[in-house]
mmCIF file with all atom_site columns, C-alpha atoms in Angstrom:
data_model
loop_
_atom_site.group_PDB
_atom_site.id
_atom_site.type_symbol
_atom_site.label_atom_id
_atom_site.label_alt_id
_atom_site.label_comp_id
_atom_site.label_asym_id
_atom_site.label_entity_id
_atom_site.label_seq_id
_atom_site.pdbx_PDB_ins_code
_atom_site.Cartn_x
_atom_site.Cartn_y
_atom_site.Cartn_z
_atom_site.occupancy
_atom_site.B_iso_or_equiv
_atom_site.pdbx_formal_charge
_atom_site.auth_seq_id
_atom_site.auth_comp_id
_atom_site.auth_asym_id
_atom_site.auth_atom_id
_atom_site.pdbx_PDB_model_num
ATOM 1   C CA . MET A 1 1   ? 72.649  144.658 95.142  1.00 0.00 ? 1   MET A CA 1
ATOM 2   C CA . PHE A 1 2   ? 73.055  140.859 94.947  1.00 0.00 ? 2   PHE A CA 1
ATOM 3   C CA . SER A 1 3   ? 74.654  140.780 98.393  1.00 0.00 ? 3   SER A CA 1
ATOM 4   C CA . TRP A 1 4   ? 71.426  142.300 99.701  1.00 0.00 ? 4   TRP A CA 1
ATOM 5   C CA . PHE A 1 5   ? 69.453  139.366 98.250  1.00 0.00 ? 5   PHE A CA 1
ATOM 6   C CA . LYS A 1 6   ? 71.907  136.908 99.811  1.00 0.00 ? 6   LYS A CA 1
ATOM 7   C CA . LYS A 1 7   ? 71.486  138.556 103.204 1.00 0.00 ? 7   LYS A CA 1
ATOM 8   C CA . MET A 1 8   ? 67.726  138.607 102.836 1.00 0.00 ? 8   MET A CA 1
ATOM 9   C CA . PHE A 1 9   ? 67.234  135.090 101.503 1.00 0.00 ? 9   PHE A CA 1
ATOM 10  C CA . GLY A 1 10  ? 70.397  133.338 102.662 1.00 0.00 ? 10  GLY A CA 1
ATOM 11  C CA . PRO A 1 11  ? 72.877  131.378 100.566 1.00 0.00 ? 11  PRO A CA 1
ATOM 12  C CA . GLU A 1 12  ? 71.780  129.383 97.563  1.00 0.00 ? 12  GLU A CA 1
ATOM 13  C CA . MET A 1 13  ? 71.236  125.796 98.671  1.00 0.00 ? 13  MET A CA 1
ATOM 14  C CA . ALA A 1 14  ? 72.471  122.629 96.983  1.00 0.00 ? 14  ALA A CA 1
ATOM 15  C CA . PRO A 1 15  ? 70.094  120.203 95.315  1.00 0.00 ? 15  PRO A CA 1
ATOM 16  C CA . GLU A 1 16  ? 68.890  117.378 97.525  1.00 0.00 ? 16  GLU A CA 1
ATOM 17  C CA . GLY A 1 17  ? 69.517  113.700 96.943  1.00 0.00 ? 17  GLY A CA 1
ATOM 18  C CA . PRO A 1 18  ? 72.544  111.634 96.025  1.00 0.00 ? 18  PRO A CA 1
ATOM 19  C CA . VAL A 1 19  ? 75.124  112.583 93.402  1.00 0.00 ? 19  VAL A CA 1
ATOM 20  C CA . THR A 1 20  ? 76.250  110.058 90.790  1.00 0.00 ? 20  THR A CA 1
ATOM 21  C CA . PHE A 1 21  ? 79.817  109.752 89.513  1.00 0.00 ? 21  PHE A CA 1
ATOM 22  C CA . ASP A 1 22  ? 80.600  107.606 86.482  1.00 0.00 ? 22  ASP A CA 1
ATOM 23  C CA . PHE A 1 23  ? 84.191  106.910 85.393  1.00 0.00 ? 23  PHE A CA 1
ATOM 24  C CA . GLU A 1 24  ? 85.789  104.287 83.189  1.00 0.00 ? 24  GLU A CA 1
ATOM 25  C CA . GLU A 1 25  ? 89.326  103.126 82.536  1.00 0.00 ? 25  GLU A CA 1
ATOM 26  C CA . GLU A 1 26  ? 90.944  100.589 80.233  1.00 0.00 ? 26  GLU A CA 1
ATOM 27  C CA . ILE A 1 27  ? 93.180  98.301  82.239  1.00 0.00 ? 27  ILE A CA 1
ATOM 28  C CA . GLU A 1 28  ? 95.712  95.901  80.776  1.00 0.00 ? 28  GLU A CA 1
ATOM 29  C CA . ALA A 1 29  ? 94.998  92.896  83.024  1.00 0.00 ? 29  ALA A CA 1
ATOM 30  C CA . ALA A 1 30  ? 92.776  89.835  83.152  1.00 0.00 ? 30  ALA A CA 1
ATOM 31  C CA . PRO A 1 31  ? 89.256  90.332  84.515  1.00 0.00 ? 31  PRO A CA 1
ATOM 32  C CA . GLU A 1 32  ? 89.963  87.867  87.347  1.00 0.00 ? 32  GLU A CA 1
ATOM 33  C CA . HIS A 1 33  ? 93.012  89.871  88.473  1.00 0.00 ? 33  HIS A CA 1
ATOM 34  C CA . ILE A 1 34  ? 91.100  93.167  88.470  1.00 0.00 ? 34  ILE A CA 1
ATOM 35  C CA . TYR A 1 35  ? 88.201  91.543  90.308  1.00 0.00 ? 35  TYR A CA 1
ATOM 36  C CA . ALA A 1 36  ? 90.523  90.141  93.012  1.00 0.00 ? 36  ALA A CA 1
ATOM 37  C CA . LEU A 1 37  ? 91.855  93.653  93.653  1.00 0.00 ? 37  LEU A CA 1
ATOM 38  C CA . ILE A 1 38  ? 88.295  94.896  94.312  1.00 0.00 ? 38  ILE A CA 1
ATOM 39  C CA . ASP A 1 39  ? 86.811  91.827  96.073  1.00 0.00 ? 39  ASP A CA 1
ATOM 40  C CA . CYS A 1 40  ? 86.877  92.377  99.860  1.00 0.00 ? 40  CYS A CA 1
ATOM 41  C CA . ALA A 1 41  ? 87.053  88.605  100.451 1.00 0.00 ? 41  ALA A CA 1
ATOM 42  C CA . SER A 1 42  ? 90.209  88.232  98.364  1.00 0.00 ? 42  SER A CA 1
ATOM 43  C CA . GLU A 1 43  ? 93.624  88.084  100.010 1.00 0.00 ? 43  GLU A CA 1
ATOM 44  C CA . SER A 1 44  ? 94.797  89.978  96.897  1.00 0.00 ? 44  SER A CA 1
ATOM 45  C CA . ASN A 1 45  ? 92.431  92.875  97.619  1.00 0.00 ? 45  ASN A CA 1
ATOM 46  C CA . SER A 1 46  ? 94.254  96.122  96.859  1.00 0.00 ? 46  SER A CA 1
ATOM 47  C CA . LYS A 1 47  ? 93.418  97.637  100.247 1.00 0.00 ? 47  LYS A CA 1
ATOM 48  C CA . ARG A 1 48  ? 95.126  94.724  102.012 1.00 0.00 ? 48  ARG A CA 1
ATOM 49  C CA . GLU A 1 49  ? 98.110  94.750  99.650  1.00 0.00 ? 49  GLU A CA 1
ATOM 50  C CA . LEU A 1 50  ? 98.596  98.462  100.359 1.00 0.00 ? 50  LEU A CA 1
ATOM 51  C CA . GLY A 1 51  ? 98.711  97.843  104.123 1.00 0.00 ? 51  GLY A CA 1
ATOM 52  C CA . HIS A 1 52  ? 95.197  98.879  105.105 1.00 0.00 ? 52  HIS A CA 1
ATOM 53  C CA . SER A 1 53  ? 92.943  96.793  107.341 1.00 0.00 ? 53  SER A CA 1
ATOM 54  C CA . LEU A 1 54  ? 89.950  95.015  105.803 1.00 0.00 ? 54  LEU A CA 1
ATOM 55  C CA . VAL A 1 55  ? 88.247  92.636  108.242 1.00 0.00 ? 55  VAL A CA 1
ATOM 56  C CA . ARG A 1 56  ? 85.091  90.603  107.708 1.00 0.00 ? 56  ARG A CA 1
ATOM 57  C CA . VAL A 1 57  ? 82.515  91.527  110.355 1.00 0.00 ? 57  VAL A CA 1
ATOM 58  C CA . GLY A 1 58  ? 79.365  89.929  108.939 1.00 0.00 ? 58  GLY A CA 1
ATOM 59  C CA . THR A 1 59  ? 78.262  87.167  106.617 1.00 0.00 ? 59  THR A CA 1
ATOM 60  C CA . ASP A 1 60  ? 74.565  87.803  105.974 1.00 0.00 ? 60  ASP A CA 1
ATOM 61  C CA . PRO A 1 61  ? 74.974  90.254  104.413 1.00 0.00 ? 61  PRO A CA 1
ATOM 62  C CA . GLU A 1 62  ? 78.700  90.050  103.736 1.00 0.00 ? 62  GLU A CA 1
ATOM 63  C CA . GLN A 1 63  ? 80.266  93.017  105.543 1.00 0.00 ? 63  GLN A CA 1
ATOM 64  C CA . TYR A 1 64  ? 83.796  94.317  106.099 1.00 0.00 ? 64  TYR A CA 1
ATOM 65  C CA . ARG A 1 65  ? 85.342  96.973  108.312 1.00 0.00 ? 65  ARG A CA 1
ATOM 66  C CA . TYR A 1 66  ? 87.851  99.028  106.358 1.00 0.00 ? 66  TYR A CA 1
ATOM 67  C CA . THR A 1 67  ? 90.470  101.137 108.134 1.00 0.00 ? 67  THR A CA 1
ATOM 68  C CA . MET A 1 68  ? 93.090  103.128 106.231 1.00 0.00 ? 68  MET A CA 1
ATOM 69  C CA . GLN A 1 69  ? 96.614  103.307 107.649 1.00 0.00 ? 69  GLN A CA 1
ATOM 70  C CA . GLN A 1 70  ? 96.538  107.099 107.450 1.00 0.00 ? 70  GLN A CA 1
ATOM 71  C CA . MET A 1 71  ? 93.295  107.322 109.475 1.00 0.00 ? 71  MET A CA 1
ATOM 72  C CA . PRO A 1 72  ? 93.404  104.562 112.120 1.00 0.00 ? 72  PRO A CA 1
ATOM 73  C CA . ASP A 1 73  ? 90.504  106.061 114.079 1.00 0.00 ? 73  ASP A CA 1
ATOM 74  C CA . ALA A 1 74  ? 88.143  106.165 111.081 1.00 0.00 ? 74  ALA A CA 1
ATOM 75  C CA . HIS A 1 75  ? 86.372  102.900 110.289 1.00 0.00 ? 75  HIS A CA 1
ATOM 76  C CA . PHE A 1 76  ? 84.155  102.314 107.284 1.00 0.00 ? 76  PHE A CA 1
ATOM 77  C CA . LEU A 1 77  ? 81.538  99.586  107.021 1.00 0.00 ? 77  LEU A CA 1
ATOM 78  C CA . MET A 1 78  ? 81.387  98.038  103.559 1.00 0.00 ? 78  MET A CA 1
ATOM 79  C CA . THR A 1 79  ? 78.340  95.884  102.777 1.00 0.00 ? 79  THR A CA 1
ATOM 80  C CA . VAL A 1 80  ? 78.655  93.793  99.613  1.00 0.00 ? 80  VAL A CA 1
ATOM 81  C CA . THR A 1 81  ? 75.536  94.128  97.452  1.00 0.00 ? 81  THR A CA 1
ATOM 82  C CA . GLU A 1 82  ? 76.616  92.321  94.277  1.00 0.00 ? 82  GLU A CA 1
ATOM 83  C CA . ALA A 1 83  ? 79.476  89.969  93.482  1.00 0.00 ? 83  ALA A CA 1
ATOM 84  C CA . VAL A 1 84  ? 79.810  88.242  90.102  1.00 0.00 ? 84  VAL A CA 1
ATOM 85  C CA . PRO A 1 85  ? 83.419  86.975  89.863  1.00 0.00 ? 85  PRO A CA 1
ATOM 86  C CA . GLY A 1 86  ? 85.365  88.601  87.056  1.00 0.00 ? 86  GLY A CA 1
ATOM 87  C CA . LYS A 1 87  ? 82.427  90.819  86.068  1.00 0.00 ? 87  LYS A CA 1
ATOM 88  C CA . VAL A 1 88  ? 80.771  92.941  88.782  1.00 0.00 ? 88  VAL A CA 1
ATOM 89  C CA . TYR A 1 89  ? 81.526  93.949  92.359  1.00 0.00 ? 89  TYR A CA 1
ATOM 90  C CA . ALA A 1 90  ? 79.394  96.395  94.334  1.00 0.00 ? 90  ALA A CA 1
ATOM 91  C CA . TYR A 1 91  ? 79.100  97.546  97.922  1.00 0.00 ? 91  TYR A CA 1
ATOM 92  C CA . ASP A 1 92  ? 77.527  100.174 100.139 1.00 0.00 ? 92  ASP A CA 1
ATOM 93  C CA . CYS A 1 93  ? 79.908  102.126 102.342 1.00 0.00 ? 93  CYS A CA 1
ATOM 94  C CA . SER A 1 94  ? 79.383  104.302 105.404 1.00 0.00 ? 94  SER A CA 1
ATOM 95  C CA . ALA A 1 95  ? 81.614  105.626 108.144 1.00 0.00 ? 95  ALA A CA 1
ATOM 96  C CA . GLU A 1 96  ? 80.943  104.002 111.504 1.00 0.00 ? 96  GLU A CA 1
ATOM 97  C CA . VAL A 1 97  ? 81.240  107.519 112.949 1.00 0.00 ? 97  VAL A CA 1
ATOM 98  C CA . GLN A 1 98  ? 80.619  110.256 110.390 1.00 0.00 ? 98  GLN A CA 1
ATOM 99  C CA . LYS A 1 99  ? 83.418  112.841 110.469 1.00 0.00 ? 99  LYS A CA 1
ATOM 100 C CA . GLY A 1 100 ? 82.812  114.800 107.269 1.00 0.00 ? 100 GLY A CA 1
ATOM 101 C CA . ARG A 1 101 ? 79.775  115.697 105.187 1.00 0.00 ? 101 ARG A CA 1
ATOM 102 C CA . LEU A 1 102 ? 79.595  112.400 103.261 1.00 0.00 ? 102 LEU A CA 1
ATOM 103 C CA . ARG A 1 103 ? 76.781  110.286 104.732 1.00 0.00 ? 103 ARG A CA 1
ATOM 104 C CA . TRP A 1 104 ? 77.175  107.172 102.557 1.00 0.00 ? 104 TRP A CA 1
ATOM 105 C CA . SER A 1 105 ? 78.249  105.908 99.150  1.00 0.00 ? 105 SER A CA 1
ATOM 106 C CA . LYS A 1 106 ? 77.334  103.020 96.894  1.00 0.00 ? 106 LYS A CA 1
ATOM 107 C CA . GLU A 1 107 ? 80.098  101.806 94.604  1.00 0.00 ? 107 GLU A CA 1
ATOM 108 C CA . ARG A 1 108 ? 79.779  99.460  91.648  1.00 0.00 ? 108 ARG A CA 1
ATOM 109 C CA . TYR A 1 109 ? 82.596  98.205  89.438  1.00 0.00 ? 109 TYR A CA 1
ATOM 110 C CA . THR A 1 110 ? 81.794  96.500  86.149  1.00 0.00 ? 110 THR A CA 1
ATOM 111 C CA . ILE A 1 111 ? 84.603  94.694  84.302  1.00 0.00 ? 111 ILE A CA 1
ATOM 112 C CA . GLU A 1 112 ? 84.188  94.151  80.557  1.00 0.00 ? 112 GLU A CA 1
ATOM 113 C CA . GLN A 1 113 ? 86.757  92.120  78.590  1.00 0.00 ? 113 GLN A CA 1
ATOM 114 C CA . GLN A 1 114 ? 87.845  93.971  75.435  1.00 0.00 ? 114 GLN A CA 1
ATOM 115 C CA . ASP A 1 115 ? 89.113  92.499  72.153  1.00 0.00 ? 115 ASP A CA 1
ATOM 116 C CA . ASN A 1 116 ? 92.522  94.153  72.592  1.00 0.00 ? 116 ASN A CA 1
ATOM 117 C CA . GLY A 1 117 ? 93.358  92.050  75.670  1.00 0.00 ? 117 GLY A CA 1
ATOM 118 C CA . LYS A 1 118 ? 92.427  94.854  78.002  1.00 0.00 ? 118 LYS A CA 1
ATOM 119 C CA . CYS A 1 119 ? 89.410  95.264  80.232  1.00 0.00 ? 119 CYS A CA 1
ATOM 120 C CA . LEU A 1 120 ? 87.123  98.256  80.455  1.00 0.00 ? 120 LEU A CA 1
ATOM 121 C CA . VAL A 1 121 ? 86.396  98.954  84.117  1.00 0.00 ? 121 VAL A CA 1
ATOM 122 C CA . ILE A 1 122 ? 83.340  101.104 84.755  1.00 0.00 ? 122 ILE A CA 1
ATOM 123 C CA . GLN A 1 123 ? 83.083  102.689 88.182  1.00 0.00 ? 123 GLN A CA 1
ATOM 124 C CA . LEU A 1 124 ? 79.658  103.983 89.201  1.00 0.00 ? 124 LEU A CA 1
ATOM 125 C CA . VAL A 1 125 ? 79.491  105.762 92.562  1.00 0.00 ? 125 VAL A CA 1
ATOM 126 C CA . GLU A 1 126 ? 76.422  107.242 94.191  1.00 0.00 ? 126 GLU A CA 1
ATOM 127 C CA . ALA A 1 127 ? 77.165  109.521 97.150  1.00 0.00 ? 127 ALA A CA 1
ATOM 128 C CA . GLN A 1 128 ? 74.877  111.216 99.646  1.00 0.00 ? 128 GLN A CA 1
ATOM 129 C CA . PHE A 1 129 ? 76.047  114.325 101.470 1.00 0.00 ? 129 PHE A CA 1
ATOM 130 C CA . ASP A 1 130 ? 74.485  116.040 104.476 1.00 0.00 ? 130 ASP A CA 1
ATOM 131 C CA . GLU A 1 131 ? 71.385  118.062 103.692 1.00 0.00 ? 131 GLU A CA 1
ATOM 132 C CA . PRO A 1 132 ? 70.698  120.910 103.573 1.00 0.00 ? 132 PRO A CA 1
ATOM 133 C CA . MET A 1 133 ? 74.041  122.323 102.451 1.00 0.00 ? 133 MET A CA 1
ATOM 134 C CA . PRO A 1 134 ? 74.974  125.667 100.878 1.00 0.00 ? 134 PRO A CA 1
ATOM 135 C CA . LEU A 1 135 ? 75.684  125.308 97.165  1.00 0.00 ? 135 LEU A CA 1
ATOM 136 C CA . ASP A 1 136 ? 79.264  126.595 97.367  1.00 0.00 ? 136 ASP A CA 1
ATOM 137 C CA . GLU A 1 137 ? 80.187  124.052 100.068 1.00 0.00 ? 137 GLU A CA 1
ATOM 138 C CA . TYR A 1 138 ? 78.343  121.284 98.202  1.00 0.00 ? 138 TYR A CA 1
ATOM 139 C CA . SER A 1 139 ? 80.296  122.114 95.025  1.00 0.00 ? 139 SER A CA 1
ATOM 140 C CA . GLN A 1 140 ? 83.564  121.679 96.912  1.00 0.00 ? 140 GLN A CA 1
ATOM 141 C CA . HIS A 1 141 ? 82.481  118.282 98.282  1.00 0.00 ? 141 HIS A CA 1
ATOM 142 C CA . VAL A 1 142 ? 81.296  117.103 94.871  1.00 0.00 ? 142 VAL A CA 1
ATOM 143 C CA . ALA A 1 143 ? 84.628  118.130 93.319  1.00 0.00 ? 143 ALA A CA 1
ATOM 144 C CA . MET A 1 144 ? 86.608  116.322 96.049  1.00 0.00 ? 144 MET A CA 1
ATOM 145 C CA . MET A 1 145 ? 84.466  113.201 95.648  1.00 0.00 ? 145 MET A CA 1
ATOM 146 C CA . ALA A 1 146 ? 84.902  113.257 91.859  1.00 0.00 ? 146 ALA A CA 1
ATOM 147 C CA . MET A 1 147 ? 88.681  113.534 92.295  1.00 0.00 ? 147 MET A CA 1
ATOM 148 C CA . GLY A 1 148 ? 88.614  110.688 94.837  1.00 0.00 ? 148 GLY A CA 1
ATOM 149 C CA . CYS A 1 149 ? 86.670  108.444 92.444  1.00 0.00 ? 149 CYS A CA 1
ATOM 150 C CA . HIS A 1 150 ? 89.016  109.282 89.572  1.00 0.00 ? 150 HIS A CA 1
ATOM 151 C CA . ASN A 1 151 ? 92.082  108.589 91.734  1.00 0.00 ? 151 ASN A CA 1
ATOM 152 C CA . ALA A 1 152 ? 90.638  105.298 93.008  1.00 0.00 ? 152 ALA A CA 1
ATOM 153 C CA . LEU A 1 153 ? 90.185  104.064 89.446  1.00 0.00 ? 153 LEU A CA 1
ATOM 154 C CA . GLU A 1 154 ? 93.662  105.255 88.449  1.00 0.00 ? 154 GLU A CA 1
ATOM 155 C CA . LYS A 1 155 ? 95.164  103.452 91.462  1.00 0.00 ? 155 LYS A CA 1
ATOM 156 C CA . LEU A 1 156 ? 93.257  100.293 90.485  1.00 0.00 ? 156 LEU A CA 1
ATOM 157 C CA . ARG A 1 157 ? 94.793  100.524 87.004  1.00 0.00 ? 157 ARG A CA 1
ATOM 158 C CA . LEU A 1 158 ? 98.284  101.067 88.406  1.00 0.00 ? 158 LEU A CA 1
ATOM 159 C CA . HIS A 1 159 ? 97.892  98.194  90.851  1.00 0.00 ? 159 HIS A CA 1
ATOM 160 C CA . ALA A 1 160 ? 96.619  95.786  88.184  1.00 0.00 ? 160 ALA A CA 1
ATOM 161 C CA . GLU A 1 161 ? 99.251  96.728  85.601  1.00 0.00 ? 161 GLU A CA 1
ATOM 162 C CA . GLU A 1 162 ? 102.327 97.551  87.697  1.00 0.00 ? 162 GLU A CA 1
ATOM 163 C CA . GLY A 1 163 ? 101.732 96.289  91.241  1.00 0.00 ? 163 GLY A CA 1
ATOM 164 C CA . ALA A 1 164 ? 101.229 97.718  94.716  1.00 0.00 ? 164 ALA A CA 1
ATOM 165 C CA . GLN A 1 165 ? 104.500 99.690  94.740  1.00 0.00 ? 165 GLN A CA 1
ATOM 166 C CA . ALA A 1 166 ? 103.312 101.778 91.778  1.00 0.00 ? 166 ALA A CA 1
ATOM 167 C CA . VAL A 1 167 ? 100.241 102.780 93.808  1.00 0.00 ? 167 VAL A CA 1
ATOM 168 C CA . LEU A 1 168 ? 102.364 103.637 96.836  1.00 0.00 ? 168 LEU A CA 1
ATOM 169 C CA . ASP A 1 169 ? 104.608 105.784 94.608  1.00 0.00 ? 169 ASP A CA 1
ATOM 170 C CA . PHE A 1 170 ? 101.523 107.502 93.129  1.00 0.00 ? 170 PHE A CA 1
ATOM 171 C CA . GLU A 1 171 ? 100.188 108.257 96.622  1.00 0.00 ? 171 GLU A CA 1
ATOM 172 C CA . ALA A 1 172 ? 103.575 109.567 97.781  1.00 0.00 ? 172 ALA A CA 1
ATOM 173 C CA . GLN A 1 173 ? 103.617 111.925 94.794  1.00 0.00 ? 173 GLN A CA 1
ATOM 174 C CA . GLN A 1 174 ? 100.071 113.127 95.574  1.00 0.00 ? 174 GLN A CA 1
ATOM 175 C CA . PHE A 1 175 ? 100.968 113.996 99.149  1.00 0.00 ? 175 PHE A CA 1
ATOM 176 C CA . ALA A 1 176 ? 104.285 115.597 98.138  1.00 0.00 ? 176 ALA A CA 1
ATOM 177 C CA . ASP A 1 177 ? 102.571 118.190 95.937  1.00 0.00 ? 177 ASP A CA 1
#
């Protein structure tokens, strides 16, 4: 009976508008070290240290072209929207040529020094997917984006606490499974 309704009315559609992801992680490192790993202008930026390309392409606003080693034909434009050294780093990101269903994202990292010598890093990501989209497909994209955000924060923690090789080992394990 329900299949008849689906045929008559089509698939249930996803809600419109961006989706927000909010994660946090305690990291045992100084705020300045964590910030340098996120800051696109820093030579210590984690993307650079992991062998990816991050090139400044604009200064007003500050913009960078990010290219991952694993996807040399996919370029992402990152536009810095907020930069408070040791405290907050935010940017808008979009693919120069959209290949998937993600249209854009806005990422914001807040670093809060804790009494225990650690920092609480709060990652807030807003992502916009193509619209309209069937709910079942949308759910898959939301789940993949949530996992990507979680992994990005975990890799930031590993990088800050144990170095770039720990991140490379983590990624190798992910792709081995």
